[in-house]
Amino acid sequence: MRRPVLAALLLLPLLAACGGGGGSGEQPTRAAGNGAGVPATPSTPAPAAGTPSSTAPGKAPATSQGPKNTVPDAELTPVTGSFTKKEKKYLSGRVPEGTDPAAILQAGQETCDRLAATAKIDRDATLGAIIAGDIKDAEGAVKGLCPELKPLIEDAEGGYADGTHEDPAPGTYRALTTAKDCSWSLDSATGGKHRITIKKGTRSFTSGGCYAWAKDS
């Protein structure tokens, strides 16, 4: 199975067996009467080759910023039950006005579950999804709800998604796919089809069909 296909599974609803704890050891607080459930986390497609990327040199995509008008921390209460201190900290500044905070919490916990479940099958696919921005606010969810998954975020740091990147950071990178149509071009580099070394002073780096590149340890 190609890694991009497997990574796309991150965006599908979790099986019931995955649970909702997000690896935190705490049960999520659910909103009463929310029969519609929580929508799956939307994906953000990786930019096509030749398209300027918003990724800063040597950095994974920035996490999404919180909404401008949010529920004050003092009013972060579920319909039933209560939030833990850890959950309230995660929800601070994340809940838009008029939104059930329990739904935001559940979405974050499901992100943790997706990361953990898919990493067990293919860690590189998970890293690629984080680097490409296919998992909304992965860093925020890990930091606030499932810190045990922090190594995934750390390994994604400094990666590049498919697209064009100006002034790429020097270093050795490996493509997170073995696809035959993976191709790349830059003005100063050495390496093979799925592994490259970017030299200092390289002006731009473009790749297509490679999904994402991670810094080689």
Coordinates of N, CA and C in Angstrom, one line a residue:
M1 N 0.8 -1.2 0.0 CA 0.0 0.0 0.0 C 0.9 1.2 0.0
R2 N 0.6 2.2 -0.9 CA 1.3 3.4 -0.9 C 1.0 4.2 0.3
R3 N 2.1 4.9 0.8 CA 1.9 5.7 2.1 C 0.8 6.7 2.0
P4 N 0.7 7.5 0.9 CA -0.3 8.5 0.9 C -1.7 7.9 1.1
V5 N -1.9 6.7 0.5 CA -3.2 6.1 0.6 C -3.5 5.7 2.1
L6 N -2.5 5.2 2.7 CA -2.6 4.8 4.1 C -2.8 6.0 5.0
A7 N -2.0 7.1 4.7 CA -2.2 8.3 5.4 C -3.6 8.9 5.4
A8 N -4.3 8.7 4.2 CA -5.6 9.2 4.1 C -6.6 8.5 5.0
L9 N -6.2 7.3 5.5 CA -7.0 6.6 6.5 C -7.1 7.4 7.8
L10 N -6.1 8.3 8.0 CA -6.1 9.1 9.2 C -7.4 10.0 9.3
L11 N -7.9 10.3 8.1 CA -9.0 11.2 8.0 C -10.4 10.5 8.1
L12 N -10.4 9.2 8.2 CA -11.6 8.5 8.3 C -12.1 8.3 9.7
P13 N -13.4 8.1 10.0 CA -13.8 8.0 11.3 C -13.1 6.8 12.0
L14 N -12.9 6.8 13.3 CA -12.2 5.7 14.0 C -13.2 4.6 14.2
L15 N -12.7 3.4 14.3 CA -13.5 2.3 14.7 C -13.8 2.4 16.2
A16 N -14.9 1.9 16.6 CA -15.4 2.0 18.0 C -14.3 1.5 18.9
A17 N -13.5 0.5 18.4 CA -12.5 -0.1 19.3 C -11.4 0.8 19.7
C18 N -11.3 1.9 18.9 CA -10.2 2.8 19.3 C -10.5 3.6 20.5
G19 N -11.7 3.8 20.9 CA -12.1 4.5 22.1 C -11.9 6.0 21.9
G20 N -12.2 6.7 22.9 CA -12.1 8.2 22.8 C -11.2 8.8 23.8
G21 N -10.3 8.0 24.4 CA -9.4 8.6 25.4 C -8.2 9.3 24.9
G22 N -7.9 9.2 23.6 CA -6.8 9.9 23.1 C -5.5 9.6 23.7
G23 N -5.4 8.4 24.4 CA -4.2 8.0 25.0 C -3.9 8.8 26.3
S24 N -4.8 9.6 26.8 CA -4.6 10.4 28.0 C -4.9 9.7 29.3
G25 N -5.7 8.5 29.1 CA -6.1 7.8 30.3 C -7.3 8.4 30.9
E26 N -7.9 9.4 30.3 CA -9.1 10.0 30.8 C -10.2 9.9 29.8
Q27 N -11.4 9.7 30.2 CA -12.6 9.5 29.3 C -13.0 10.9 28.8
P28 N -13.4 11.0 27.6 CA -13.9 12.3 27.1 C -15.2 12.6 27.6
T29 N -15.5 13.9 27.8 CA -16.8 14.3 28.2 C -17.7 14.6 26.9
R30 N -18.8 13.9 26.8 CA -19.7 14.0 25.7 C -20.8 15.0 26.0
A31 N -21.3 15.6 24.9 CA -22.4 16.5 25.0 C -23.7 15.7 25.0
A32 N -24.6 16.0 25.9 CA -25.9 15.3 26.0 C -26.7 15.7 24.8
G33 N -27.4 14.7 24.2 CA -28.3 14.9 23.1 C -27.6 15.3 21.8
N34 N -26.3 15.0 21.6 CA -25.6 15.4 20.4 C -25.7 14.2 19.5
G35 N -26.9 13.9 18.9 CA -27.1 12.7 18.1 C -26.4 12.8 16.8
A36 N -26.0 14.0 16.4 CA -25.3 14.1 15.1 C -23.8 13.7 15.2
G37 N -23.3 13.7 16.4 CA -21.9 13.3 16.6 C -21.0 14.5 16.2
V38 N -19.7 14.2 16.1 CA -18.8 15.2 15.8 C -18.2 15.0 14.4
P39 N -18.2 15.9 13.5 CA -17.7 15.7 12.1 C -16.3 15.3 12.1
A40 N -15.9 14.5 11.2 CA -14.4 14.1 11.1 C -13.6 15.4 10.8
T41 N -12.4 15.3 11.2 CA -11.4 16.4 11.0 C -11.2 16.6 9.6
P42 N -11.4 17.8 9.0 CA -11.2 18.1 7.6 C -9.7 18.0 7.2
S43 N -9.5 17.6 6.0 CA -8.1 17.5 5.5 C -7.7 18.7 4.8
T44 N -6.4 18.9 4.8 CA -5.8 20.0 4.0 C -4.9 19.4 3.0
P45 N -5.2 19.4 1.7 CA -4.4 18.8 0.7 C -3.0 19.4 0.6
A46 N -2.0 18.6 0.3 CA -0.7 19.1 0.2 C -0.6 19.9 -1.1
P47 N 0.2 20.9 -1.2 CA 0.3 21.7 -2.4 C 0.9 20.9 -3.6
A48 N 0.4 21.2 -4.8 CA 1.0 20.5 -5.9 C 2.4 21.0 -6.2
A49 N 3.1 20.1 -6.9 CA 4.5 20.5 -7.3 C 4.5 21.8 -8.1
G50 N 5.4 22.7 -7.8 CA 5.5 23.9 -8.5 C 4.7 25.0 -7.9
T51 N 3.9 24.7 -6.9 CA 3.1 25.7 -6.2 C 3.8 26.2 -5.0
P52 N 4.0 27.5 -4.8 CA 4.7 28.0 -3.6 C 4.1 27.5 -2.3
S53 N 4.9 27.0 -1.4 CA 4.4 26.5 -0.2 C 4.5 27.5 0.9
S54 N 3.5 27.4 1.9 CA 3.5 28.3 3.0 C 4.4 27.9 4.1
T55 N 5.0 26.7 3.9 CA 5.8 26.1 5.0 C 7.1 26.9 5.1
A56 N 7.4 27.4 6.3 CA 8.7 28.1 6.5 C 9.8 27.2 6.3
P57 N 11.0 27.7 5.9 CA 12.2 26.8 5.7 C 12.5 25.9 6.9
G58 N 12.5 24.6 6.7 CA 12.9 23.7 7.7 C 11.9 23.5 8.8
K59 N 10.7 23.9 8.6 CA 9.7 23.8 9.6 C 8.5 23.0 9.1
A60 N 7.8 22.3 10.0 CA 6.6 21.6 9.6 C 5.5 22.7 9.6
P61 N 4.4 22.4 8.9 CA 3.3 23.4 8.8 C 2.9 23.9 10.1
A62 N 2.6 25.2 10.2 CA 2.2 25.8 11.5 C 0.8 25.3 11.8
T63 N 0.5 25.1 13.1 CA -0.8 24.6 13.4 C -1.8 25.8 13.3
S64 N -3.1 25.4 13.1 CA -4.1 26.4 12.8 C -4.3 27.3 14.1
Q65 N -4.6 28.5 13.9 CA -4.8 29.4 15.0 C -6.2 29.3 15.5
G66 N -6.4 29.6 16.7 CA -7.8 29.5 17.3 C -8.7 30.5 16.8
P67 N -10.0 30.3 16.9 CA -11.0 31.3 16.4 C -10.9 32.6 17.2
K68 N -11.3 33.7 16.5 CA -11.1 35.0 17.1 C -12.1 35.2 18.3
N69 N -13.4 34.8 18.1 CA -14.3 34.9 19.2 C -14.6 33.6 19.8
T70 N -14.0 33.4 21.0 CA -14.1 32.2 21.7 C -14.8 32.3 23.0
V71 N -15.2 31.1 23.5 CA -15.9 31.0 24.8 C -14.9 31.3 25.9
P72 N -15.2 32.2 26.8 CA -14.3 32.5 28.0 C -14.0 31.2 28.8
D73 N -12.8 31.1 29.3 CA -12.5 29.9 30.1 C -13.4 29.7 31.2
A74 N -13.9 30.7 31.8 CA -14.9 30.5 33.0 C -16.2 29.9 32.5
E75 N -16.5 29.9 31.2 CA -17.7 29.4 30.7 C -17.6 28.1 30.0
L76 N -16.4 27.5 30.1 CA -16.1 26.2 29.4 C -16.7 25.1 30.3
T77 N -17.9 24.8 30.1 CA -18.6 23.7 30.8 C -19.4 22.8 29.9
P78 N -19.4 21.5 30.1 CA -20.1 20.6 29.2 C -21.6 20.6 29.6
V79 N -22.5 20.1 28.7 CA -23.9 20.0 29.0 C -24.1 19.2 30.3
T80 N -23.4 18.1 30.4 CA -23.4 17.3 31.6 C -22.0 17.0 32.1
G81 N -21.8 16.7 33.3 CA -20.5 16.4 33.9 C -19.6 17.6 34.0
S82 N -18.3 17.3 33.9 CA -17.4 18.4 34.1 C -16.1 18.1 33.3
F83 N -15.3 19.1 33.0 CA -14.0 18.9 32.4 C -12.9 18.8 33.4
T84 N -11.9 18.0 33.1 CA -10.7 18.0 34.0 C -9.9 19.2 33.7
K85 N -8.9 19.5 34.6 CA -8.0 20.6 34.5 C -7.3 20.6 33.1
K86 N -6.8 19.4 32.8 CA -6.1 19.2 31.6 C -7.0 19.5 30.3
E87 N -8.2 19.0 30.4 CA -9.1 19.3 29.3 C -9.5 20.8 29.1
K88 N -9.7 21.4 30.3 CA -9.9 22.9 30.2 C -8.8 23.7 29.6
K89 N -7.6 23.2 30.0 CA -6.4 23.9 29.4 C -6.3 23.7 27.9
Y90 N -6.6 22.5 27.4 CA -6.6 22.3 26.0 C -7.7 23.1 25.3
L91 N -8.9 23.2 25.9 CA -10.0 24.0 25.3 C -9.9 25.5 25.3
S92 N -9.0 26.0 26.2 CA -8.8 27.4 26.3 C -8.5 28.1 25.0
G93 N -9.3 29.0 24.5 CA -9.1 29.7 23.3 C -9.4 28.9 22.0
R94 N -10.0 27.7 22.1 CA -10.3 26.9 21.0 C -11.7 26.8 20.7
V95 N -12.6 27.2 21.6 CA -14.0 26.9 21.4 C -14.7 28.2 20.8
P96 N -15.2 28.2 19.6 CA -15.9 29.3 19.0 C -17.2 29.6 19.8
E97 N -17.6 30.8 19.8 CA -18.9 31.1 20.5 C -20.0 30.4 19.8
G98 N -20.9 29.8 20.6 CA -22.0 29.1 20.1 C -21.7 27.6 19.8
T99 N -20.5 27.2 20.2 CA -20.1 25.8 19.9 C -20.0 25.0 21.2
D100 N -20.5 23.8 21.2 CA -20.4 22.9 22.4 C -18.9 22.6 22.7
P101 N -18.3 23.0 23.8 CA -16.9 22.7 24.0 C -16.6 21.2 24.0
A102 N -17.6 20.4 24.4 CA -17.4 18.9 24.4 C -17.1 18.4 23.0
A103 N -17.7 19.0 22.0 CA -17.5 18.6 20.6 C -16.1 18.9 20.2
I104 N -15.5 20.1 20.6 CA -14.2 20.4 20.3 C -13.2 19.5 21.0
L105 N -13.5 19.1 22.2 CA -12.7 18.2 23.0 C -12.7 16.8 22.3
Q106 N -13.8 16.4 21.9 CA -13.9 15.1 21.2 C -13.1 15.0 19.9
A107 N -13.2 16.1 19.2 CA -12.4 16.2 17.9 C -10.9 16.1 18.2
G108 N -10.4 16.7 19.2 CA -9.0 16.6 19.6 C -8.6 15.2 20.0
Q109 N -9.5 14.6 20.8 CA -9.2 13.2 21.2 C -9.2 12.3 20.1
E110 N -10.1 12.5 19.1 CA -10.1 11.6 17.9 C -8.9 11.8 17.1
T111 N -8.3 13.0 17.1 CA -7.1 13.2 16.4 C -6.0 12.4 17.0
C112 N -5.9 12.4 18.3 CA -4.9 11.6 19.0 C -5.1 10.1 18.7
D113 N -6.3 9.7 18.7 CA -6.6 8.3 18.4 C -6.1 7.9 17.0
R114 N -6.4 8.8 16.0 CA -6.0 8.5 14.6 C -4.5 8.4 14.5
L115 N -3.8 9.4 15.2 CA -2.3 9.4 15.1 C -1.8 8.1 15.7
A116 N -2.3 7.7 16.9 CA -1.8 6.5 17.6 C -2.0 5.2 16.8
A117 N -3.3 5.1 16.3 CA -3.7 3.9 15.6 C -2.9 3.7 14.3
T118 N -2.7 4.8 13.5 CA -2.1 4.7 12.2 C -0.6 4.6 12.4
A119 N 0.0 5.2 13.4 CA 1.4 5.1 13.6 C 1.8 3.6 13.9
K120 N 0.9 2.9 14.5 CA 1.2 1.4 14.7 C 1.3 0.7 13.4
I121 N 0.6 1.1 12.4 CA 0.6 0.4 11.1 C 1.7 0.9 10.2
D122 N 1.9 2.2 10.1 CA 2.9 2.8 9.3 C 3.3 4.2 9.9
R123 N 4.4 4.2 10.6 CA 4.8 5.5 11.2 C 5.1 6.6 10.2
D124 N 5.8 6.2 9.1 CA 6.2 7.1 8.1 C 4.9 7.8 7.5
A125 N 3.9 7.0 7.3 CA 2.6 7.6 6.7 C 2.1 8.6 7.7
T126 N 2.2 8.4 9.0 CA 1.7 9.3 10.0 C 2.5 10.6 10.0
L127 N 3.8 10.4 9.9 CA 4.7 11.6 9.8 C 4.4 12.4 8.6
G128 N 4.2 11.7 7.4 CA 3.9 12.4 6.2 C 2.6 13.2 6.3
A129 N 1.6 12.7 7.0 CA 0.3 13.4 7.1 C 0.4 14.6 8.0
I130 N 1.3 14.5 9.0 CA 1.5 15.7 9.9 C 2.3 16.8 9.1
I131 N 3.3 16.4 8.4 CA 4.1 17.3 7.6 C 3.3 18.0 6.5
A132 N 2.5 17.2 5.8 CA 1.7 17.7 4.7 C 0.5 18.5 5.2
G133 N 0.2 18.5 6.5 CA -0.9 19.3 7.0 C -2.2 18.6 6.8
D134 N -2.2 17.3 6.6 CA -3.5 16.5 6.4 C -4.2 16.2 7.7
I135 N -3.6 16.6 8.8 CA -4.3 16.4 10.1 C -4.3 17.7 10.8
K136 N -5.5 18.2 11.0 CA -5.7 19.5 11.5 C -5.3 19.6 13.0
D137 N -4.4 20.6 13.3 CA -3.9 20.8 14.6 C -3.4 19.6 15.3
A138 N -2.6 18.8 14.6 CA -2.0 17.6 15.2 C -1.1 18.0 16.4
E139 N -0.3 19.0 16.2 CA 0.6 19.4 17.3 C -0.2 19.9 18.5
G140 N -1.3 20.6 18.3 CA -2.0 21.1 19.5 C -2.7 20.0 20.2
A141 N -3.2 19.0 19.5 CA -3.9 17.8 20.1 C -2.9 17.0 20.9
V142 N -1.7 16.8 20.3 CA -0.7 16.0 21.0 C -0.2 16.8 22.3
K143 N 0.1 18.0 22.1 CA 0.6 18.8 23.3 C -0.4 18.9 24.4
G144 N -1.7 19.0 24.1 CA -2.7 19.2 25.1 C -3.4 17.9 25.6
L145 N -3.4 16.9 24.8 CA -4.2 15.7 25.2 C -3.5 14.4 25.1
C146 N -2.5 14.2 24.3 CA -1.8 13.0 24.2 C -0.2 13.2 24.1
P147 N 0.4 13.7 25.1 CA 1.8 14.1 25.1 C 2.7 12.9 24.8
E148 N 2.2 11.7 25.1 CA 3.0 10.5 24.8 C 3.3 10.3 23.3
L149 N 2.6 11.0 22.5 CA 2.8 11.0 21.0 C 3.7 12.1 20.6
K150 N 4.3 12.8 21.5 CA 5.2 13.9 21.1 C 6.4 13.5 20.2
P151 N 6.9 12.3 20.3 CA 8.0 11.9 19.3 C 7.5 12.1 17.8
L152 N 6.3 11.8 17.6 CA 5.8 12.0 16.2 C 5.9 13.4 15.7
I153 N 5.5 14.4 16.6 CA 5.6 15.8 16.2 C 7.1 16.2 16.1
E154 N 7.9 15.7 17.0 CA 9.4 16.0 16.9 C 10.0 15.5 15.6
D155 N 9.6 14.3 15.2 CA 10.2 13.8 14.0 C 9.7 14.4 12.7
A156 N 8.5 15.1 12.8 CA 7.9 15.8 11.7 C 8.5 17.2 11.6
E157 N 9.2 17.7 12.6 CA 9.8 19.0 12.6 C 10.8 19.1 11.5
G158 N 10.8 20.2 10.7 CA 11.8 20.4 9.7 C 11.5 19.7 8.4
G159 N 10.3 19.0 8.3 CA 10.0 18.3 7.1 C 9.4 19.2 6.1
Y160 N 9.2 18.7 4.8 CA 8.7 19.4 3.7 C 7.6 18.6 3.0
A161 N 6.5 19.2 2.7 CA 5.5 18.5 1.9 C 5.8 18.8 0.4
D162 N 5.2 18.0 -0.5 CA 5.3 18.2 -1.9 C 5.0 19.7 -2.2
G163 N 5.7 20.3 -3.1 CA 5.5 21.6 -3.5 C 6.9 22.3 -3.7
T164 N 6.9 23.6 -3.7 CA 8.1 24.4 -3.9 C 8.4 25.1 -2.6
H165 N 9.6 25.0 -2.2 CA 10.1 25.7 -0.9 C 11.3 26.5 -1.2
E166 N 11.2 27.8 -0.8 CA 12.4 28.7 -1.0 C 13.3 28.6 0.2
D167 N 14.6 28.7 -0.1 CA 15.7 28.6 0.9 C 15.5 27.5 1.9
P168 N 15.5 26.2 1.4 CA 15.3 25.1 2.2 C 16.5 24.9 3.2
A169 N 16.2 24.4 4.3 CA 17.2 24.2 5.3 C 18.2 23.1 4.9
P170 N 19.5 23.3 5.1 CA 20.5 22.2 4.7 C 20.2 21.0 5.5
G171 N 20.5 19.8 5.0 CA 20.4 18.6 5.7 C 20.1 17.5 4.7
T172 N 20.0 16.3 5.3 CA 19.6 15.1 4.5 C 18.2 14.7 4.8
Y173 N 17.4 14.4 3.8 CA 16.0 14.2 3.9 C 15.6 12.9 3.2
R174 N 14.6 12.2 3.7 CA 14.1 11.0 3.0 C 12.6 11.2 2.7
A175 N 12.3 10.7 1.5 CA 10.9 10.8 1.1 C 10.1 9.7 1.9
L176 N 8.9 10.1 2.3 CA 8.0 9.2 3.1 C 7.1 8.4 2.2
T177 N 7.6 8.0 1.1 CA 6.9 7.1 0.2 C 8.0 6.4 -0.7
T178 N 7.6 5.3 -1.2 CA 8.5 4.6 -2.2 C 7.9 4.6 -3.6
A179 N 7.0 5.6 -3.8 CA 6.3 5.7 -5.1 C 7.3 5.9 -6.2
K180 N 7.1 5.3 -7.3 CA 8.0 5.4 -8.5 C 7.9 6.8 -9.1
D181 N 6.7 7.5 -9.0 CA 6.5 8.8 -9.6 C 7.1 9.9 -8.7
C182 N 7.7 9.6 -7.6 CA 8.3 10.6 -6.7 C 9.5 11.3 -7.5
S183 N 9.4 12.6 -7.6 CA 10.5 13.3 -8.3 C 10.8 14.6 -7.6
W184 N 12.0 15.1 -7.8 CA 12.4 16.4 -7.1 C 13.4 17.1 -7.9
S185 N 13.5 18.4 -7.7 CA 14.5 19.2 -8.3 C 15.0 20.3 -7.4
L186 N 16.2 20.6 -7.5 CA 16.8 21.8 -6.8 C 18.1 22.1 -7.3
D187 N 18.6 23.3 -7.0 CA 19.8 23.8 -7.7 C 21.1 23.3 -7.1
S188 N 21.1 22.7 -5.9 CA 22.3 22.2 -5.3 C 22.0 21.1 -4.4
A189 N 22.2 19.8 -4.8 CA 21.8 18.7 -4.0 C 22.5 17.4 -4.5
T190 N 22.6 16.5 -3.6 CA 23.1 15.2 -4.0 C 22.1 14.2 -3.4
G191 N 22.0 13.0 -4.0 CA 21.2 12.0 -3.4 C 20.5 11.1 -4.5
G192 N 19.7 10.2 -4.1 CA 19.0 9.3 -5.0 C 17.5 9.8 -5.1
K193 N 16.7 8.8 -5.5 CA 15.3 9.1 -5.8 C 14.5 9.4 -4.6
H194 N 14.8 8.8 -3.5 CA 14.0 8.9 -2.3 C 14.8 9.5 -1.1
R195 N 16.0 9.9 -1.4 CA 16.8 10.5 -0.3 C 17.7 11.6 -0.9
I196 N 17.8 12.7 -0.3 CA 18.5 13.8 -0.8 C 19.3 14.5 0.3
T197 N 20.4 15.2 -0.1 CA 21.1 16.0 0.8 C 21.1 17.4 0.3
I198 N 20.4 18.4 1.0 CA 20.4 19.7 0.5 C 21.6 20.5 1.1
K199 N 22.3 21.2 0.2 CA 23.5 21.9 0.6 C 23.1 23.3 1.1
K200 N 24.0 23.9 1.8 CA 23.8 25.3 2.3 C 23.9 26.2 1.1
G201 N 23.0 27.1 1.0 CA 22.9 28.1 -0.1 C 21.9 27.7 -1.2
T202 N 21.3 26.5 -1.0 CA 20.3 26.1 -2.0 C 19.1 27.1 -2.0
R203 N 18.7 27.5 -3.2 CA 17.7 28.6 -3.3 C 16.3 28.0 -3.2
S204 N 16.1 26.9 -3.8 CA 14.7 26.3 -3.8 C 14.7 24.8 -3.9
F205 N 13.6 24.2 -3.5 CA 13.5 22.8 -3.5 C 12.0 22.5 -4.0
T206 N 11.9 21.7 -5.0 CA 10.6 21.3 -5.5 C 10.5 19.8 -5.6
S207 N 9.3 19.3 -5.1 CA 9.1 17.8 -5.3 C 7.6 17.6 -5.6
G208 N 7.4 16.4 -6.3 CA 6.1 16.0 -6.6 C 6.0 14.5 -6.6
G209 N 4.8 14.0 -6.1 CA 4.6 12.6 -6.0 C 5.3 11.9 -4.9
C210 N 5.9 12.7 -4.0 CA 6.7 12.2 -2.9 C 5.9 12.3 -1.6
Y211 N 4.8 13.0 -1.6 CA 4.0 13.3 -0.4 C 4.7 14.2 0.6
A212 N 5.7 13.7 1.2 CA 6.4 14.6 2.2 C 7.8 14.0 2.4
W213 N 8.7 14.9 2.9 CA 10.1 14.6 3.2 C 10.3 14.9 4.7
A214 N 11.0 13.9 5.3 CA 11.4 14.1 6.8 C 12.9 14.2 6.9
K215 N 13.3 14.9 7.8 CA 14.8 15.0 8.1 C 15.3 13.6 8.5
D216 N 16.4 13.2 7.9 CA 17.0 11.9 8.2 C 17.8 12.0 9.5
S217 N 17.6 11.1 10.4 CA 18.3 11.2 11.7 C 19.7 10.7 11.5

